[in-house]
Amino acid sequence: MITVSIVEDDEDIRQSLAILINGTNGFVCSHHYGECASAIADIERHTPDVLLMDIGLPGMSGIEGIKIIKLRVPNIDIIVLTAHENDNYVFESLCAGACGYLIKDTTPARLLEAIKEIHGGGAPMSTQIARMVVSSFKRKTDSTLSPREMDVLNHLCVSHSYKMIAEKLFISEETVRRHIKSIYRKLEVHSKSEAVAKALRDRLV
Amino acid sequence: MITVSIVEDDEDIRQSLAILINGTNGFVCSHHYGECASAIADIERHTPDVLLMDIGLPGMSGIEGIKIIKLRVPNIDIIVLTAHENDNYVFESLCAGACGYLIKDTTPARLLEAIKEIHGGGAPMSTQIARMVVSSFKRKTDSTLSPREMDVLNHLCVSHSYKMIAEKLFISEETVRRHIKSIYRKLEVHSKSEAVAKALRDRLV
DNA sequence: CGAAAATTGACCCGTTTGGGGTATTGATAA
DNA sequence: TTATCAATACCCCAAACGGGTCAATTTTCG
């Protein structure tokens, strides 16, 4: 028996979901909430296996709600269930601790399957969402940087000093400096830390 | 009709996969290869919709193979099909450009479903793999850093100078310096760029 | 071949940073 | 209630960094 709670401001949707879950063998939903505050207040007394969470909520945002709930009940499995297919919502939800992300056109059968899946250690996502998530890993090959500059950038990212990079690459410190100047110009940054941040954030390395 | 090619060194597995695919309506596999080199040489002449790719290959590694193939045929959908559930293989594959990752105990039915899924814009993954991928987004809350130090670290990550951070936080530059010393000690780093790299890599920010 | 880009090297100068001390205040924990 | 820690602030000094300018050689590509 998998226990499920729901946070969803739309009364109708919330009731429908509860009815669906309670009407299916192996699932039960005893608690559901109209906004984050009440869910947070109640979650430690009535801790479900799986929490279905809307994002566009009145009051505290679903993202904030997820963070707080995961702090209090780290092992809870949270599926975001929302109309928003917006990139930022997806990544912010996952960063906050959600393990699943379904858009609201999900069929009842798929939703139940997703609940089973997340409870079994998976991470159910709508197909487009999964692709978005996986694509975010893809390395970019910034053609503006020359091969040698990429070498230097890689060393920058492990925080070597000019001197150390020079030794590693068997070139003079002045040449390292020169490459770094080009890198800064091309990446439009003005310091090592900015270059490192850009390289890591934009997945250049 | 979805066209599929295979790179897999084990002759038996390769043949079985081809037979499975060719024996199913809507799928066809005309080309399969024992190692990356021949796949790379042939891929532009015979470009499939979906490529099933082993990782543990003789000669060039599957990861390298994926990088090269994606450079030549950026739109090809690649599913890694391997025995390795190893974290590094998973993330390296996705960084290289794979969009799916299945472990070899996948059932034939699930494999065919995965091929349809990736061709339809999804990112099929075994359940444990999906969880691993999604979990990698989770923010860590490094309790060793004090709240104020987290503030400073956040500003460091957008590459502000000590002076700018001081202005933003309404404290003296010397206090910023002090916080940064503590951050360095706690994160065991010795420079801004190293702190930024650690913060971004370890998802502290 | 000839132009453009990549790679290498150098010097100057001012700013920023990193590591070392020291000290006060307030909150929090033992 | 004492002790510890967070947060605030200052000083000194050497090393590292960022920006400016100039120049030679090699590679690459049209």
Coordinates of C-alpha atoms (C1' of nucleotides) in Angstrom, one line a residue:
Chain A
M1 CA 0.0 0.0 0.0
I2 CA 1.5 3.3 -1.1
T3 CA 0.3 6.3 0.8
V4 CA 0.0 9.6 -1.1
S5 CA -0.7 13.2 -0.1
I6 CA -1.6 16.0 -2.4
V7 CA -0.9 19.8 -2.4
E8 CA -3.1 21.5 -5.0
D9 CA -5.0 24.7 -4.8
D10 CA -7.7 23.7 -7.3
E11 CA -10.4 22.1 -5.2
D12 CA -11.8 20.0 -8.2
I13 CA -8.5 18.7 -9.3
R14 CA -7.5 17.9 -5.8
Q15 CA -10.7 15.9 -5.2
S16 CA -10.4 14.1 -8.5
L17 CA -6.9 13.0 -7.7
A18 CA -7.8 11.8 -4.3
I19 CA -10.7 9.9 -5.7
L20 CA -8.5 8.3 -8.3
I21 CA -5.9 7.3 -5.8
N22 CA -8.3 6.0 -3.2
G23 CA -10.2 4.1 -5.9
T24 CA -7.2 2.1 -6.9
N25 CA -5.9 -1.0 -5.2
G26 CA -2.6 -0.5 -3.5
F27 CA -2.9 3.3 -3.2
V28 CA -4.4 5.5 -0.5
C29 CA -4.7 9.2 -0.1
S30 CA -5.8 10.3 3.4
H31 CA -4.5 13.9 3.4
H32 CA -4.6 16.7 0.9
Y33 CA -3.9 20.4 1.2
G34 CA -4.9 23.6 -0.7
E35 CA -1.6 25.3 0.0
C36 CA 2.0 24.7 1.2
A37 CA 1.6 26.1 4.7
S38 CA -0.9 23.5 5.8
A39 CA 1.0 20.7 4.1
I40 CA 4.2 21.8 5.9
A41 CA 2.4 22.0 9.2
D42 CA 1.0 18.5 8.9
I43 CA 3.6 16.6 7.0
E44 CA 5.5 15.3 10.0
R45 CA 2.4 14.0 11.7
H46 CA 1.0 12.4 8.5
T47 CA 3.9 11.5 6.4
P48 CA 3.0 9.9 3.1
D49 CA 5.3 7.8 0.9
V50 CA 4.7 10.0 -2.1
L51 CA 3.7 13.7 -2.3
L52 CA 2.0 15.1 -5.4
M53 CA 2.8 18.8 -5.5
D54 CA 1.5 21.6 -7.6
I55 CA 3.8 24.5 -8.3
G56 CA 1.6 27.5 -9.1
L57 CA 0.2 27.9 -5.7
P58 CA -1.2 30.9 -3.8
G59 CA 1.0 32.0 -0.9
M60 CA 4.3 30.1 -0.7
S61 CA 5.5 28.7 -4.0
G62 CA 5.6 25.0 -4.6
I63 CA 9.4 25.3 -5.0
E64 CA 9.8 26.8 -1.5
G65 CA 7.4 24.2 -0.2
I66 CA 9.4 21.4 -1.6
K67 CA 12.6 22.7 0.0
I68 CA 11.1 22.9 3.4
I69 CA 9.3 19.6 3.3
K70 CA 12.4 17.8 2.1
L71 CA 14.3 19.4 5.0
R72 CA 11.8 18.0 7.5
V73 CA 11.2 14.6 5.8
P74 CA 14.2 13.9 3.6
N75 CA 13.0 10.5 2.4
I76 CA 9.7 11.6 1.0
D77 CA 9.3 11.2 -2.7
I78 CA 7.9 14.2 -4.4
I79 CA 6.3 14.4 -7.8
V80 CA 5.6 17.8 -9.2
L81 CA 2.4 17.9 -11.1
T82 CA 1.8 21.1 -13.0
A83 CA 0.7 22.8 -16.1
H84 CA 4.1 24.6 -16.4
E85 CA 6.5 23.0 -18.8
N86 CA 8.8 26.0 -18.2
D87 CA 12.5 25.1 -18.0
N88 CA 13.1 27.1 -14.8
Y89 CA 10.3 25.5 -12.9
V90 CA 11.6 22.0 -13.9
F91 CA 15.2 22.6 -12.8
E92 CA 14.2 24.6 -9.7
S93 CA 11.9 21.8 -8.7
L94 CA 14.6 19.1 -9.1
C95 CA 17.2 21.3 -7.3
A96 CA 14.7 21.7 -4.5
G97 CA 14.4 18.0 -4.1
A98 CA 11.6 16.7 -6.3
C99 CA 12.2 13.4 -8.0
G100 CA 9.5 13.4 -10.6
Y101 CA 7.9 16.0 -12.8
L102 CA 4.6 15.4 -14.7
I103 CA 2.7 17.9 -16.7
K104 CA -1.0 18.0 -16.1
D105 CA -2.2 16.3 -19.2
T106 CA -0.9 13.1 -17.8
T107 CA -3.4 10.3 -17.9
P108 CA -4.7 8.7 -14.7
A109 CA -3.0 5.4 -15.6
R110 CA 0.3 7.1 -16.1
L111 CA 0.0 9.0 -12.9
L112 CA -0.6 5.8 -10.9
E113 CA 2.3 4.2 -12.7
A114 CA 4.5 7.2 -11.9
I115 CA 3.6 7.0 -8.2
K116 CA 4.6 3.3 -8.3
E117 CA 7.8 4.2 -10.1
I118 CA 9.0 6.9 -7.8
H119 CA 8.2 4.7 -4.8
G120 CA 10.3 2.0 -6.4
G121 CA 13.3 4.3 -6.6
G122 CA 12.7 5.8 -10.1
A123 CA 12.2 9.3 -11.3
P124 CA 9.0 9.6 -13.4
M125 CA 8.9 12.4 -15.9
S126 CA 6.9 13.4 -18.9
T127 CA 8.8 12.6 -22.1
Q128 CA 9.6 16.2 -23.0
I129 CA 10.7 16.9 -19.4
A130 CA 13.0 13.9 -19.4
R131 CA 14.6 15.1 -22.6
M132 CA 15.0 18.6 -21.3
V133 CA 16.7 17.2 -18.2
V134 CA 19.0 14.9 -20.0
S135 CA 19.9 17.5 -22.6
S136 CA 21.1 19.8 -19.9
F137 CA 24.1 17.5 -19.4
K138 CA 25.2 17.9 -23.0
R139 CA 28.7 19.5 -23.3
K140 CA 28.8 22.6 -25.5
T141 CA 31.7 22.9 -27.9
D142 CA 32.3 26.7 -28.0
S143 CA 34.0 27.0 -31.3
T144 CA 35.2 30.5 -30.5
L145 CA 37.9 29.1 -28.2
S146 CA 41.0 27.6 -29.8
P147 CA 42.1 24.1 -28.8
R148 CA 45.0 25.6 -26.7
E149 CA 42.7 28.0 -25.1
M150 CA 40.4 25.1 -24.1
D151 CA 43.5 23.4 -22.5
V152 CA 44.2 26.5 -20.5
L153 CA 40.5 26.9 -19.5
N154 CA 40.5 23.3 -18.3
H155 CA 43.4 24.1 -16.0
L156 CA 41.8 27.3 -14.9
C157 CA 38.7 25.2 -13.8
V158 CA 40.9 23.1 -11.5
S159 CA 42.2 26.4 -10.1
H160 CA 45.8 26.2 -11.1
S161 CA 47.8 29.4 -10.9
Y162 CA 49.4 30.8 -14.1
K163 CA 52.7 29.4 -12.9
M164 CA 51.3 25.9 -12.5
I165 CA 49.5 26.0 -15.8
A166 CA 52.7 27.1 -17.5
E167 CA 54.5 24.1 -16.0
K168 CA 51.8 21.6 -16.9
L169 CA 51.6 22.8 -20.5
F170 CA 55.4 23.4 -20.9
I171 CA 55.0 27.0 -22.0
S172 CA 56.0 30.2 -20.3
E173 CA 53.9 32.0 -17.7
E174 CA 53.6 34.9 -20.1
T175 CA 52.0 32.7 -22.8
V176 CA 49.5 31.4 -20.3
R177 CA 48.7 35.0 -19.5
R178 CA 48.2 35.7 -23.2
H179 CA 45.9 32.8 -23.7
I180 CA 43.9 33.8 -20.6
K181 CA 43.5 37.3 -22.0
S182 CA 42.0 35.8 -25.2
I183 CA 39.8 33.6 -23.2
Y184 CA 38.5 36.5 -21.1
R185 CA 37.8 38.5 -24.3
K186 CA 36.0 35.7 -26.0
L187 CA 33.9 34.6 -22.9
E188 CA 33.4 38.3 -22.0
V189 CA 34.7 37.9 -18.5
H190 CA 37.3 39.7 -16.4
S191 CA 38.6 37.3 -13.9
K192 CA 39.5 33.7 -13.2
S193 CA 36.5 33.0 -11.0
E194 CA 34.2 34.5 -13.6
A195 CA 35.7 32.4 -16.3
V196 CA 35.4 29.2 -14.1
A197 CA 31.8 30.0 -13.3
K198 CA 31.0 30.6 -16.9
A199 CA 32.8 27.4 -18.0
L200 CA 31.1 25.3 -15.5
R201 CA 27.6 26.8 -15.8
D202 CA 27.7 26.7 -19.6
R203 CA 29.2 23.2 -19.6
L204 CA 32.2 24.2 -21.7
V205 CA 34.4 21.8 -19.7
Chain B
M1 CA 9.1 3.1 -39.6
I2 CA 12.0 3.8 -37.2
T3 CA 15.4 2.9 -38.4
V4 CA 17.9 1.6 -35.8
S5 CA 21.6 0.9 -35.9
I6 CA 23.6 -1.0 -33.3
V7 CA 27.2 -0.7 -32.0
E8 CA 27.9 -3.8 -29.8
D9 CA 31.0 -6.0 -29.7
D10 CA 29.3 -9.1 -28.6
E11 CA 28.2 -10.9 -31.8
D12 CA 25.4 -12.8 -30.1
I13 CA 23.8 -9.8 -28.4
R14 CA 24.2 -7.8 -31.6
Q15 CA 22.4 -10.4 -33.7
S16 CA 19.7 -10.9 -31.1
L17 CA 19.0 -7.2 -31.0
A18 CA 18.9 -6.9 -34.8
I19 CA 16.5 -9.9 -35.0
L20 CA 14.3 -8.4 -32.3
I21 CA 14.1 -5.0 -34.1
N22 CA 13.6 -6.4 -37.6
G23 CA 11.0 -8.8 -36.3
T24 CA 8.9 -6.0 -34.9
N25 CA 6.5 -3.9 -37.0
G26 CA 7.5 -0.3 -37.3
F27 CA 11.2 -1.0 -36.6
V28 CA 14.1 -1.9 -38.9
C29 CA 17.8 -2.4 -38.3
S30 CA 19.9 -2.6 -41.5
H31 CA 23.3 -1.8 -40.1
H32 CA 25.2 -2.9 -37.0
Y33 CA 28.8 -2.7 -36.0
G34 CA 31.3 -4.5 -33.8
E35 CA 33.2 -1.3 -32.8
C36 CA 33.0 2.4 -33.0
A37 CA 35.4 2.9 -35.9
S38 CA 33.2 1.2 -38.4
A39 CA 30.1 2.9 -37.1
I40 CA 31.7 6.3 -37.4
A41 CA 33.0 5.5 -40.9
D42 CA 29.5 4.5 -42.0
I43 CA 27.2 6.7 -40.0
E44 CA 26.9 9.5 -42.5
R45 CA 26.1 7.2 -45.4
H46 CA 23.6 5.1 -43.4
T47 CA 22.1 7.4 -40.8
P48 CA 19.5 5.7 -38.6
D49 CA 16.9 7.5 -36.5
V50 CA 18.2 5.8 -33.4
L51 CA 21.5 4.3 -32.4
L52 CA 21.9 1.7 -29.7
M53 CA 25.4 2.0 -28.3
D54 CA 27.4 -0.2 -26.0
I55 CA 30.0 1.4 -23.8
G56 CA 32.5 -1.3 -22.9
L57 CA 33.9 -1.7 -26.4
P58 CA 37.3 -2.8 -27.7
G59 CA 39.3 0.0 -29.3
M60 CA 37.6 3.4 -29.0
S61 CA 35.4 3.8 -26.0
G62 CA 31.7 4.2 -26.5
I63 CA 31.8 7.6 -24.9
E64 CA 34.4 8.9 -27.4
G65 CA 32.3 7.3 -30.2
I66 CA 29.2 9.1 -29.1
K67 CA 31.0 12.5 -29.1
I68 CA 32.3 11.9 -32.7
I69 CA 29.0 10.6 -34.0
K70 CA 27.0 13.5 -32.5
L71 CA 29.5 15.9 -34.1
R72 CA 28.8 14.4 -37.5
V73 CA 25.1 13.7 -37.1
P74 CA 23.9 16.1 -34.4
N75 CA 20.2 15.0 -34.6
I76 CA 20.7 11.3 -34.2
D77 CA 19.1 9.9 -31.0
I78 CA 21.5 7.7 -29.1
I79 CA 20.6 5.1 -26.4
V80 CA 23.4 3.7 -24.3
L81 CA 22.7 0.0 -23.7
T82 CA 25.2 -1.4 -21.2
A83 CA 25.8 -3.6 -18.2
H84 CA 27.5 -0.7 -16.4
E85 CA 25.3 1.1 -13.9
N86 CA 28.4 3.1 -12.9
D87 CA 27.7 6.7 -12.2
N88 CA 30.6 8.0 -14.3
Y89 CA 29.6 6.1 -17.4
V90 CA 26.0 7.5 -17.1
F91 CA 27.0 11.1 -16.7
E92 CA 29.8 10.9 -19.3
S93 CA 27.4 9.3 -21.8
L94 CA 24.9 12.1 -21.3
C95 CA 27.6 14.8 -21.4
A96 CA 28.8 13.2 -24.7
G97 CA 25.3 13.5 -26.2
A98 CA 23.4 10.3 -25.4
C99 CA 19.7 10.8 -24.7
G100 CA 18.8 7.5 -23.2
Y101 CA 20.5 5.0 -20.9
L102 CA 19.3 1.4 -20.4
I103 CA 21.0 -1.3 -18.5
K104 CA 21.2 -4.7 -20.2
D105 CA 18.6 -6.5 -18.2
T106 CA 16.0 -4.4 -20.0
T107 CA 13.3 -6.5 -21.5
P108 CA 12.8 -6.6 -25.3
A109 CA 9.4 -4.9 -24.9
R110 CA 10.9 -2.1 -22.8
L111 CA 13.7 -1.7 -25.3
L112 CA 11.3 -1.3 -28.2
E113 CA 9.3 1.1 -26.1
A114 CA 12.5 3.1 -25.3
I115 CA 13.3 3.4 -29.0
K116 CA 9.8 4.7 -29.7
E117 CA 10.2 7.1 -26.8
I118 CA 13.5 8.6 -27.8
H119 CA 12.3 8.9 -31.3
G120 CA 9.3 10.8 -30.0
G121 CA 11.5 13.3 -28.2
G122 CA 11.8 11.6 -24.9
A123 CA 14.8 10.3 -22.9
P124 CA 14.3 6.7 -21.9
M125 CA 16.2 5.5 -18.8
S126 CA 16.2 2.6 -16.5
T127 CA 14.5 3.6 -13.2
Q128 CA 17.6 3.7 -11.1
I129 CA 19.5 5.7 -13.8
A130 CA 16.7 8.2 -13.9
R131 CA 16.8 8.7 -10.2
M132 CA 20.5 9.0 -10.3
V133 CA 20.3 11.7 -13.0
V134 CA 17.5 13.6 -11.2
S135 CA 19.3 13.4 -7.8
S136 CA 22.3 15.0 -9.3
F137 CA 20.4 18.3 -9.4
K138 CA 19.6 18.3 -5.7
R139 CA 21.2 21.2 -3.9
K140 CA 23.4 20.3 -1.0
T141 CA 23.0 22.3 2.2
D142 CA 26.5 22.3 3.6
S143 CA 25.8 23.0 7.2
T144 CA 29.4 23.8 7.9
L145 CA 29.0 27.2 6.3
S146 CA 27.2 29.8 8.3
P147 CA 24.3 31.8 6.7
R148 CA 26.4 34.8 6.2
E149 CA 29.2 32.8 4.7
M150 CA 26.6 31.4 2.2
D151 CA 25.7 34.9 1.3
V152 CA 29.3 35.7 0.6
L153 CA 29.8 32.5 -1.3
N154 CA 26.8 33.3 -3.5
H155 CA 28.4 36.7 -4.4
L156 CA 31.7 35.0 -5.0
C157 CA 30.0 32.7 -7.5
V158 CA 28.8 35.7 -9.6
S159 CA 32.4 36.9 -9.4
H160 CA 32.1 40.0 -7.4
S161 CA 35.2 41.6 -6.0
Y162 CA 35.6 41.9 -2.2
K163 CA 34.7 45.6 -2.6
M164 CA 31.5 44.9 -4.5
I165 CA 30.4 42.2 -2.1
A166 CA 31.0 44.6 0.8
E167 CA 28.8 47.2 -0.9
K168 CA 26.0 44.6 -1.6
L169 CA 26.0 43.2 1.9
F170 CA 26.5 46.6 3.7
I171 CA 29.6 45.5 5.5
S172 CA 33.3 46.5 5.3
E173 CA 35.6 45.0 2.8
E174 CA 37.6 43.6 5.7
T175 CA 34.7 41.6 7.0
V176 CA 34.1 40.2 3.6
R177 CA 37.8 39.1 3.6
R178 CA 37.2 37.5 7.0
H179 CA 34.2 35.5 5.8
I180 CA 36.1 34.4 2.8
K181 CA 38.9 33.2 4.9
S182 CA 36.5 31.0 6.9
I183 CA 34.9 29.8 3.7
Y184 CA 38.3 28.8 2.3
R185 CA 39.1 26.9 5.5
K186 CA 35.8 25.1 5.6
L187 CA 35.7 24.2 1.9
E188 CA 39.5 23.4 2.0
V189 CA 40.3 25.7 -0.9
H190 CA 42.7 28.6 -1.4
S191 CA 41.4 30.9 -4.0
K192 CA 38.2 32.5 -5.4
S193 CA 38.2 30.4 -8.5
E194 CA 38.7 27.2 -6.5
A195 CA 35.8 28.2 -4.2
V196 CA 33.6 29.0 -7.1
A197 CA 34.4 25.7 -8.8
K198 CA 33.7 23.7 -5.6
A199 CA 30.5 25.5 -5.0
L200 CA 29.2 25.0 -8.5
R201 CA 30.4 21.4 -8.8
D202 CA 29.1 20.3 -5.4
R203 CA 25.9 22.3 -6.0
L204 CA 26.2 24.4 -2.9
V205 CA 24.7 27.3 -4.7
Chain C
dC1 C1' 50.5 31.2 -52.5
dG2 C1' 48.9 34.6 -49.3
dA3 C1' 46.0 36.0 -45.5
dA4 C1' 44.2 35.0 -41.2
dA5 C1' 44.4 32.7 -37.1
dA6 C1' 46.9 30.2 -33.5
dT7 C1' 50.7 29.9 -30.5
dT8 C1' 54.5 31.4 -28.4
dG9 C1' 57.1 35.1 -25.6
dA10 C1' 58.1 39.6 -23.2
dC11 C1' 57.6 44.1 -20.2
dC12 C1' 55.2 47.5 -17.2
dC13 C1' 52.0 48.9 -13.7
dG14 C1' 48.4 49.1 -10.6
dT15 C1' 44.8 46.3 -8.3
dT16 C1' 43.2 42.3 -6.1
dT17 C1' 43.8 38.6 -3.4
dG18 C1' 45.5 35.3 0.3
dG19 C1' 47.5 34.5 4.7
dG20 C1' 49.1 36.2 9.1
dG21 C1' 47.7 38.7 13.4
dT22 C1' 44.3 41.1 16.7
dA23 C1' 39.8 42.6 18.8
dT24 C1' 34.7 43.7 20.1
dT25 C1' 29.9 42.5 20.3
dG26 C1' 26.0 39.6 20.5
dA27 C1' 23.9 35.2 20.3
dT28 C1' 23.8 30.4 21.4
dA29 C1' 25.0 26.2 23.3
dA30 C1' 27.1 23.3 26.9
Chain D
dT1 C1' 27.0 31.0 33.4
dT2 C1' 30.9 30.4 31.1
dA3 C1' 32.4 29.2 26.6
dT4 C1' 32.1 28.9 21.9
dC5 C1' 30.9 30.7 17.6
dA6 C1' 29.1 34.1 14.2
dA7 C1' 29.6 38.6 12.6
dT8 C1' 31.8 42.8 12.6
dA9 C1' 36.3 45.5 11.7
dC10 C1' 41.4 46.8 11.1
dC11 C1' 46.6 46.3 9.8
dC12 C1' 50.6 44.4 7.1
dC13 C1' 52.8 42.2 3.3
dA14 C1' 53.9 39.3 -0.5
dA15 C1' 52.0 36.9 -4.3
dA16 C1' 48.9 36.6 -7.9
dC17 C1' 46.2 38.7 -11.2
dG18 C1' 44.3 41.9 -15.1
dG19 C1' 45.0 45.2 -18.6
dG20 C1' 47.9 47.5 -21.9
dT21 C1' 51.2 47.1 -25.8
dC22 C1' 54.5 44.8 -28.9
dA23 C1' 56.5 41.0 -31.7
dA24 C1' 58.0 36.3 -33.8
dT25 C1' 56.8 31.8 -35.6
dT26 C1' 53.8 28.2 -37.1
dT27 C1' 49.5 26.4 -38.8
dT28 C1' 45.6 26.5 -41.3
dC29 C1' 42.6 27.5 -44.8
dG30 C1' 40.7 29.8 -48.9

